[in-house]
PDB file of C-alpha atoms in Angstrom:
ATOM      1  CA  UNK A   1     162.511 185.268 -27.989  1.00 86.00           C
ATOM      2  CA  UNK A   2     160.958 182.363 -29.390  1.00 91.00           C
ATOM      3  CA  UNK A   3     163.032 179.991 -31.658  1.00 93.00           C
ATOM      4  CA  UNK A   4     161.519 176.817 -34.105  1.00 90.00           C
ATOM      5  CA  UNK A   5     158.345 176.357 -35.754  1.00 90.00           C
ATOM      6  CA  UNK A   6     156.339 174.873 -32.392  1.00 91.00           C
ATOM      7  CA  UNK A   7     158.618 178.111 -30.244  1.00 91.00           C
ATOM      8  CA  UNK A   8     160.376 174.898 -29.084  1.00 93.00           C
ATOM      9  CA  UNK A   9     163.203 177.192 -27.533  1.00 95.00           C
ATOM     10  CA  UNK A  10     162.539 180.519 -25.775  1.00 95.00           C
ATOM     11  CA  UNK A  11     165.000 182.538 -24.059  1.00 96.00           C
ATOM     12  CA  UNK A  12     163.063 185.436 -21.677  1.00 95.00           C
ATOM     13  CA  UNK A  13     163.578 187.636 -18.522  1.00 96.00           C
ATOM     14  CA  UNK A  14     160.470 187.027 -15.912  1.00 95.00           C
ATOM     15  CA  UNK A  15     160.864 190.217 -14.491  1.00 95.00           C
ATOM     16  CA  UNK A  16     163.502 188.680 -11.574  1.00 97.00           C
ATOM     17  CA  UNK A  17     165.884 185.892 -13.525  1.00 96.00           C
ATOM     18  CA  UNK A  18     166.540 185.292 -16.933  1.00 96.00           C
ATOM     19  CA  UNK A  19     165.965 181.097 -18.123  1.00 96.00           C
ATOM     20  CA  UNK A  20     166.678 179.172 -21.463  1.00 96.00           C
ATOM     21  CA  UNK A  21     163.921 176.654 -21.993  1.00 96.00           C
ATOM     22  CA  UNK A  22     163.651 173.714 -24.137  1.00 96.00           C
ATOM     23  CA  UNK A  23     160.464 171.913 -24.495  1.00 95.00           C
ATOM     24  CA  UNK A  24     161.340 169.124 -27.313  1.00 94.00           C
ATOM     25  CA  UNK A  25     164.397 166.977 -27.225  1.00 95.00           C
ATOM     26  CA  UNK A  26     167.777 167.368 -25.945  1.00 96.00           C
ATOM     27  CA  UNK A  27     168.719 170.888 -25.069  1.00 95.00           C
ATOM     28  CA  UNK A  28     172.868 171.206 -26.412  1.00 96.00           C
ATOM     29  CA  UNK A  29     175.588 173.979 -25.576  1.00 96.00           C
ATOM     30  CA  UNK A  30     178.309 173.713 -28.363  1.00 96.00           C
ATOM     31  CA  UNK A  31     181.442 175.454 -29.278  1.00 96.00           C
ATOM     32  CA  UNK A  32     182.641 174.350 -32.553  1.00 96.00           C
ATOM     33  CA  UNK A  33     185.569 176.672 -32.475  1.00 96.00           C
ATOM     34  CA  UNK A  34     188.945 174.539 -32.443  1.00 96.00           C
ATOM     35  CA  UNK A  35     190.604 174.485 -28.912  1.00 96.00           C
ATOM     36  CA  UNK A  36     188.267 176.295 -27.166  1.00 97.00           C
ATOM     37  CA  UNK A  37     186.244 176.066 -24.225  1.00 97.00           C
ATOM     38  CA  UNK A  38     182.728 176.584 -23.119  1.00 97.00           C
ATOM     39  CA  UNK A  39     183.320 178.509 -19.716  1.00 97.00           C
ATOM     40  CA  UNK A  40     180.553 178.917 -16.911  1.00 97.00           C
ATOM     41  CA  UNK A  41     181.020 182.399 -14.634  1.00 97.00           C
ATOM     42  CA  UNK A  42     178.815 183.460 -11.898  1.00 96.00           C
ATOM     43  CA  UNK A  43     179.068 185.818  -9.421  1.00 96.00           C
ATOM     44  CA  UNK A  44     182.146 185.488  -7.196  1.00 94.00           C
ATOM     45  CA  UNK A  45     180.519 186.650  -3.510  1.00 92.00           C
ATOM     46  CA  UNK A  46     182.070 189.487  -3.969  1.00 94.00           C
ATOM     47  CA  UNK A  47     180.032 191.843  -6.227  1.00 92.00           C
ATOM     48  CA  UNK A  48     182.762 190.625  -9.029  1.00 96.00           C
ATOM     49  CA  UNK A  49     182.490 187.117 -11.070  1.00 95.00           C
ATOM     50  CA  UNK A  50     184.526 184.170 -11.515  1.00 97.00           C
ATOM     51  CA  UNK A  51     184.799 181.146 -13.331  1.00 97.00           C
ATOM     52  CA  UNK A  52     182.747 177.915 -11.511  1.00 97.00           C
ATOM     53  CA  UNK A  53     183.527 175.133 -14.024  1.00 97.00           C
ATOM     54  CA  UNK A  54     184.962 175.249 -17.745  1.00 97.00           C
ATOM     55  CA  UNK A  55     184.808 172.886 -20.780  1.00 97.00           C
ATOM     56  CA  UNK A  56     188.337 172.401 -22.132  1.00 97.00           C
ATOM     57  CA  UNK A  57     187.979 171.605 -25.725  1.00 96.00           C
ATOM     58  CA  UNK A  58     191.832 171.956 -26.295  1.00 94.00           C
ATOM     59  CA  UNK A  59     193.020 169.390 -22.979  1.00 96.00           C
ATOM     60  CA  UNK A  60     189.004 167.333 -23.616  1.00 96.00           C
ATOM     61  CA  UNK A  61     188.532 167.491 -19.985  1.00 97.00           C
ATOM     62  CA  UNK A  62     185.673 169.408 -17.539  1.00 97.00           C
ATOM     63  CA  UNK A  63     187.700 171.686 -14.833  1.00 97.00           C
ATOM     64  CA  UNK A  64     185.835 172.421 -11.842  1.00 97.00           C
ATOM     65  CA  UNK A  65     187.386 175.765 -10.946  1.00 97.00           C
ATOM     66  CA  UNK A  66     185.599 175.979  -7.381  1.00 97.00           C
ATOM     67  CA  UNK A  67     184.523 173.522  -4.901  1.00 96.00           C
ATOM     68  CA  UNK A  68     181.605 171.009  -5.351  1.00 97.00           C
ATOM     69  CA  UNK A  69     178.430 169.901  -3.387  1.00 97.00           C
ATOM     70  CA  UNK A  70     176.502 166.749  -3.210  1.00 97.00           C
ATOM     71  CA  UNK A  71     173.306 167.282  -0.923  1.00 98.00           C
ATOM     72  CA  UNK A  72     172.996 164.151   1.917  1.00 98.00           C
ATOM     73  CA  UNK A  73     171.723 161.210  -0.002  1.00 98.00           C
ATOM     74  CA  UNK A  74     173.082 162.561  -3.602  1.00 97.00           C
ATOM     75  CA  UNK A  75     175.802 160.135  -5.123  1.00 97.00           C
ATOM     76  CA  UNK A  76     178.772 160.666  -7.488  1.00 97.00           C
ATOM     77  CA  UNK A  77     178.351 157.449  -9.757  1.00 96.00           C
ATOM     78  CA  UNK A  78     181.371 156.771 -11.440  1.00 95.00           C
ATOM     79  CA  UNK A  79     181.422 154.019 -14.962  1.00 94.00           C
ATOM     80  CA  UNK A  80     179.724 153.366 -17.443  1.00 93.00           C
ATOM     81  CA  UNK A  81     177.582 151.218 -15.346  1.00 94.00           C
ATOM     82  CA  UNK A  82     177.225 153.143 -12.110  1.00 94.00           C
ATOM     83  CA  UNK A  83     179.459 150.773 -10.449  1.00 95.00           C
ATOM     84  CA  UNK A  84     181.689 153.457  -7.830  1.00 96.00           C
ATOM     85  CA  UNK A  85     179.635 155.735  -5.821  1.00 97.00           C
ATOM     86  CA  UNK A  86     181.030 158.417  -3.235  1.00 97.00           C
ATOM     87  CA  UNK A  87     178.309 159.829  -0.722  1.00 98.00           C
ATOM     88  CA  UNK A  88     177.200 160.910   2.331  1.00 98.00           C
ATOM     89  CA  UNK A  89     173.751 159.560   3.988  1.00 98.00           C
ATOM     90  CA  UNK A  90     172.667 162.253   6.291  1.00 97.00           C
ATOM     91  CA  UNK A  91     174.701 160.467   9.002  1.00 98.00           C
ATOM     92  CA  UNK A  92     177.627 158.367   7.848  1.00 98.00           C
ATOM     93  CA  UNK A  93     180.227 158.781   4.230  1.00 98.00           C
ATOM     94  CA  UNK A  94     180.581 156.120   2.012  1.00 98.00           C
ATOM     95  CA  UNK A  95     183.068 155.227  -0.751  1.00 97.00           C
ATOM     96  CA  UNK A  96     181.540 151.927  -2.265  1.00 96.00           C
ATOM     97  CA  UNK A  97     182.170 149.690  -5.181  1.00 95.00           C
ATOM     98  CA  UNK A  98     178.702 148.177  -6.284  1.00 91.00           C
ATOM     99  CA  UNK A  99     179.240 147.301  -9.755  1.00 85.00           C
ATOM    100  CA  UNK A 100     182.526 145.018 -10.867  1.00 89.00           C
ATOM    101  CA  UNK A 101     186.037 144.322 -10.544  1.00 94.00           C
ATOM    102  CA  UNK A 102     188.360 145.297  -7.117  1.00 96.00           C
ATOM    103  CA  UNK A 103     188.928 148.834  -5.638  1.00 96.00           C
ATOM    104  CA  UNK A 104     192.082 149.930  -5.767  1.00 96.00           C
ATOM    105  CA  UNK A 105     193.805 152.539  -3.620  1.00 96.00           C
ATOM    106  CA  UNK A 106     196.759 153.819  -5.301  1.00 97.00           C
ATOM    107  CA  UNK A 107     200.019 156.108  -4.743  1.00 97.00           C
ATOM    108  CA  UNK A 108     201.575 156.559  -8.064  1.00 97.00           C
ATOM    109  CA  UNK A 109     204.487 159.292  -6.471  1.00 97.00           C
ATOM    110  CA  UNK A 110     208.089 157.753  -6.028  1.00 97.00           C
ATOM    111  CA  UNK A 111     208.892 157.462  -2.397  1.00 97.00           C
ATOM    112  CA  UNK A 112     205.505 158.137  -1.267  1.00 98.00           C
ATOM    113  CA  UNK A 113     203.102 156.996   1.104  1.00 98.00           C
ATOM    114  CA  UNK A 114     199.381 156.398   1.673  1.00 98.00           C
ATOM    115  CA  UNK A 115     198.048 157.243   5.358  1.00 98.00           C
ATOM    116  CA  UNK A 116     195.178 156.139   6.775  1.00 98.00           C
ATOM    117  CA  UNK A 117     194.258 158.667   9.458  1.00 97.00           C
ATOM    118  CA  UNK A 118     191.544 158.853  11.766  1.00 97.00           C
ATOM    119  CA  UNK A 119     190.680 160.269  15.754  1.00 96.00           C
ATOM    120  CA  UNK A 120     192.726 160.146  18.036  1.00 95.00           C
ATOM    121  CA  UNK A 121     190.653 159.931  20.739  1.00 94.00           C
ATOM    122  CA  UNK A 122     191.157 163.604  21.850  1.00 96.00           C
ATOM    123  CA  UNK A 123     189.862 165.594  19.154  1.00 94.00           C
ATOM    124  CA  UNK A 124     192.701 165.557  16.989  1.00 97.00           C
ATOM    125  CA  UNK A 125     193.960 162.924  14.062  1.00 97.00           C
ATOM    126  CA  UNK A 126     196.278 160.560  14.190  1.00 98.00           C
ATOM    127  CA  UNK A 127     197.769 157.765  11.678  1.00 98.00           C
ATOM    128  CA  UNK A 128     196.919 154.427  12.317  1.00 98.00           C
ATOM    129  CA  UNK A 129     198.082 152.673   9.146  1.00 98.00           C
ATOM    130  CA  UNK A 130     200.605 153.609   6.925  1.00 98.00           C
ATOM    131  CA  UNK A 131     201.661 152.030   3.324  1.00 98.00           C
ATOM    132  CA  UNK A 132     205.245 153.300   2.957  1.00 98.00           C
ATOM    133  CA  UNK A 133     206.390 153.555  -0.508  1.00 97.00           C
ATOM    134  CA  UNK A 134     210.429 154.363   0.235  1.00 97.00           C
ATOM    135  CA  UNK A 135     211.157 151.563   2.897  1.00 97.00           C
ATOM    136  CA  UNK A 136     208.573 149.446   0.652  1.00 97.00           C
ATOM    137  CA  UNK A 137     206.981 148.379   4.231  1.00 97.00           C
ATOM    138  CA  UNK A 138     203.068 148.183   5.924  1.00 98.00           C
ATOM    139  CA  UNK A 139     203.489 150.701   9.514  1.00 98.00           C
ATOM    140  CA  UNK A 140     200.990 150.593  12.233  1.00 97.00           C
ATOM    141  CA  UNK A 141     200.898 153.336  13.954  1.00 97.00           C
ATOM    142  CA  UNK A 142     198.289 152.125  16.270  1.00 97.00           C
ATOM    143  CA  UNK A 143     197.904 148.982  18.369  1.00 97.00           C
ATOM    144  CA  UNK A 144     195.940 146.388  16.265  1.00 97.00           C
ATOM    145  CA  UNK A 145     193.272 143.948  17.249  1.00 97.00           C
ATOM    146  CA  UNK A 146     191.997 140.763  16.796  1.00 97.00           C
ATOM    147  CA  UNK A 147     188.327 139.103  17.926  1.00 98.00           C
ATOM    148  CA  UNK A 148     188.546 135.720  19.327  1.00 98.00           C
ATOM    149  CA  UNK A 149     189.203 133.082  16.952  1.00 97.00           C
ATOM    150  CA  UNK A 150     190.333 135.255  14.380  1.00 98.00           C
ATOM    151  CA  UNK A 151     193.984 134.428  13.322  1.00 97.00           C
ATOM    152  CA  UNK A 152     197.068 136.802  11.939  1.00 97.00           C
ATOM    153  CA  UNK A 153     198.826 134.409   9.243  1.00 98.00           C
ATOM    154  CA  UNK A 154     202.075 134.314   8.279  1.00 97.00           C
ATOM    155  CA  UNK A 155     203.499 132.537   4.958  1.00 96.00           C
ATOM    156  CA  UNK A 156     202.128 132.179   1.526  1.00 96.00           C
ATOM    157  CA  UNK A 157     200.577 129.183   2.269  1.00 97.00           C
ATOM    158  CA  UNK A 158     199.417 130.514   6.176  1.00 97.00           C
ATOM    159  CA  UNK A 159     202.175 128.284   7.416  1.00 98.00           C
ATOM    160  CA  UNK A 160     202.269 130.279  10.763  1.00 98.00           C
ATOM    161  CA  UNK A 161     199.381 131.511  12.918  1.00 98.00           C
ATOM    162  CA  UNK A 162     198.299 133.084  16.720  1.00 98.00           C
ATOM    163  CA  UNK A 163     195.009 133.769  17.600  1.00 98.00           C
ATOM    164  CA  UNK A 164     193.331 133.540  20.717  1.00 98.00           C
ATOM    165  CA  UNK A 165     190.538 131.065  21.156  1.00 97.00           C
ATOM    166  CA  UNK A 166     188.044 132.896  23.623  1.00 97.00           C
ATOM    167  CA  UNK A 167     190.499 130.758  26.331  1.00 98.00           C
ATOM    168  CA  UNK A 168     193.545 130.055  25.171  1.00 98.00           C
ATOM    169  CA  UNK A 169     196.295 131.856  23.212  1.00 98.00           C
ATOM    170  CA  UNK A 170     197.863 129.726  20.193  1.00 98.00           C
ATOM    171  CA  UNK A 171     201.207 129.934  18.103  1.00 98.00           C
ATOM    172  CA  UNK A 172     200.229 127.325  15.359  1.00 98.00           C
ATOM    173  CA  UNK A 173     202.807 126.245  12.495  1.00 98.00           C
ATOM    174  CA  UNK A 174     201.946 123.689  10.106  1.00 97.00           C
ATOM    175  CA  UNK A 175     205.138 123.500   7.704  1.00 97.00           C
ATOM    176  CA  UNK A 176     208.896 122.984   9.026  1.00 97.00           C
ATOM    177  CA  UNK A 177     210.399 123.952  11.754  1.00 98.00           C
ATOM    178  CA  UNK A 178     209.147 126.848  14.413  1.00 97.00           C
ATOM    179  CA  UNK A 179     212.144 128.949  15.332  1.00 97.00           C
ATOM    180  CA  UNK A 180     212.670 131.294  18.438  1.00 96.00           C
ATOM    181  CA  UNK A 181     215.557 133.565  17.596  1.00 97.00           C
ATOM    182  CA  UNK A 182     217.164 136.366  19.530  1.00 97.00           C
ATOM    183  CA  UNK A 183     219.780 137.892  17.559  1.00 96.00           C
ATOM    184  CA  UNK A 184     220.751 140.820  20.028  1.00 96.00           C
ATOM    185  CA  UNK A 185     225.032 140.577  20.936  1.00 95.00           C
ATOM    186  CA  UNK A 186     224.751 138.899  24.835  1.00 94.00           C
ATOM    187  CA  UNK A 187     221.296 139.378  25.318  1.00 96.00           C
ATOM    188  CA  UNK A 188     218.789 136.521  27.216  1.00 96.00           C
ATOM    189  CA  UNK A 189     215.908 134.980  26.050  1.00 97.00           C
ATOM    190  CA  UNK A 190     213.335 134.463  28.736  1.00 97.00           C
ATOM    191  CA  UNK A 191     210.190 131.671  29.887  1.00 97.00           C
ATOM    192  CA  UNK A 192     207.936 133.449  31.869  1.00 97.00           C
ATOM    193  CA  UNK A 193     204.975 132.233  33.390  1.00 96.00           C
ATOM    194  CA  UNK A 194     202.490 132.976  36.286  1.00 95.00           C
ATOM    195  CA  UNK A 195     204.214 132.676  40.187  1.00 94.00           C
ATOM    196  CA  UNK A 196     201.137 131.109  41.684  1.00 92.00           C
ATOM    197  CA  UNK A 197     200.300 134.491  43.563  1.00 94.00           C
ATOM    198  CA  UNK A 198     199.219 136.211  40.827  1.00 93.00           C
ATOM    199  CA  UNK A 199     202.721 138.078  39.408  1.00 96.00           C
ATOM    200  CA  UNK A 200     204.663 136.690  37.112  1.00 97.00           C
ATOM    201  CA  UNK A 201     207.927 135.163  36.994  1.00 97.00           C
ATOM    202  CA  UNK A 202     210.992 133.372  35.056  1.00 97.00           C
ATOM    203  CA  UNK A 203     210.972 129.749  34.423  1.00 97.00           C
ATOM    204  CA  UNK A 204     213.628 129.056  32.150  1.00 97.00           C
ATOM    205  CA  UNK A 205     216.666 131.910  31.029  1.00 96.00           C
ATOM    206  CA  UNK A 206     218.499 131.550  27.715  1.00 97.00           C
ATOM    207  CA  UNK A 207     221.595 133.293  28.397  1.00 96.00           C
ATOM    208  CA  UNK A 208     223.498 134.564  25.055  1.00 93.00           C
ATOM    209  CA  UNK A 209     226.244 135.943  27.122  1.00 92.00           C
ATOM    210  CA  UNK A 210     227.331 133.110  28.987  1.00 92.00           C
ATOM    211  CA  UNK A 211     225.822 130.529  26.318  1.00 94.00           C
ATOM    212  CA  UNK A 212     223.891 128.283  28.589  1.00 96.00           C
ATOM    213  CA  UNK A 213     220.340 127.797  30.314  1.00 96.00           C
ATOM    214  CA  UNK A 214     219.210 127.967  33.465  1.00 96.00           C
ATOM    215  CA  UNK A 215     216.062 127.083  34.933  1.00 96.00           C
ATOM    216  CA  UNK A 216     215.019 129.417  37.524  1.00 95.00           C
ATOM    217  CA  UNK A 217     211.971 126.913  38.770  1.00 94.00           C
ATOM    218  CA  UNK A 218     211.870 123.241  39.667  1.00 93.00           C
ATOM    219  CA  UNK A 219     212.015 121.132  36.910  1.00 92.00           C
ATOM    220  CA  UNK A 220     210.123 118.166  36.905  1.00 92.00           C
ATOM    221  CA  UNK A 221     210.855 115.034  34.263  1.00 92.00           C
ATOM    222  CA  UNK A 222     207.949 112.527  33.571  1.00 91.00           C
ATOM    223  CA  UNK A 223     208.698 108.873  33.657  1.00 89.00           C
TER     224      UNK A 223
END
């Protein structure tokens, strides 16, 4: 069947599959009826059919009712200007923000977390970092790393630092005092340093038990 004065639209059977065709303009599926949907079935591998994806008119949202496919290469843009895209090149996935503002990753549920999984070196996952929404704390799971030269700051202002240099290791504060504090009931706080044969050994020993210091090496006072 042919429909509009140029047979603009035709809708035919070729003998194996059955095709709407529009050759001028936009080509639009409407329901006008209030609170209904447009619903798209297809067979459901079975020799039955299902429902794939439906237009809710009555919630104005698109419901994907089975799972979705994006060939390697093949992006999901989302705003108005393209500006997040979720894909997969062939070889690696990708969640990028190439348009404006921040990215955000967000756990609305009370007491809930957001875990960042990933191998764990035998096949399986593991967590590595954890954002934990009921003891309102960051959890690493995982030993971190950092490059030489690259610090871990502490304080608004990045008062406190340590970072090793590619030689040396550094504890760096630039505002007030630097505290060492061991708060365990009669424990000892201990210097340690290398023996000169290649172990290691005590220098100096804060005892909390006994309240007093002793220095377990020579001690040797400058003029």
């Amino acid at each position: 069947g042919t429909f509009g004065n140029a047979s603009d639209l035709q809708i035919y059977h070729s003998g194996t599959k059955s095709f709407i065709q529009n050759d001028t303009g936009h080509l639009d599926i409407r329901n006008t009826a209030t609170n209904s949907d447009i619903i798209f079935q297809a067979d459901d591998g079975s020799g039955s059919f299902t429902t794939y994806f439906q237009v809710d008119g009555g919630n104005e949202r698109t419901i994907f009712k089975q799972p979705t496919s994006y060939d390697d290469n093949v992006l999901a843009f989302f705003g108005n200007d393209l500006d997040l895209r979720v894909y997969h090149d062939g070889t690696d996935s990708f969640i990028k923000s190439d348009g404006t503002g921040h990215l955000y990753f967000q756990q609305a549920n009370d007491d809930k977390d957001i875990i960042f999984q990933c191998d764990n070196g035998s096949g399986g996952l593991t967590a590595y970092l954890t954002l934990d929404g009921s003891a309102v704390r960051t959890l690493f799971s995982q030993h971190t790393q950092h490059s030489d030269d690259k610090r871990a700051f502490f304080g608004s202002s990045l008062d406190l630092s340590m970072y090793h240099d590619g030689t040396n290791s550094i504890i760096a504060n630039s505002t007030g005092n630097l505290f060492i504090d061991n708060y365990a009931d009669d424990a000892l706080t201990y210097f340690r340093s290398d023996d000169g044969s290649g172990g290691i050994a005590t220098y100096i020993e804060i005892q909390g038990s006994n309240t007093r210091t002793v220095f377990r090496k020579d001690l040797n006072l400058q003029d």
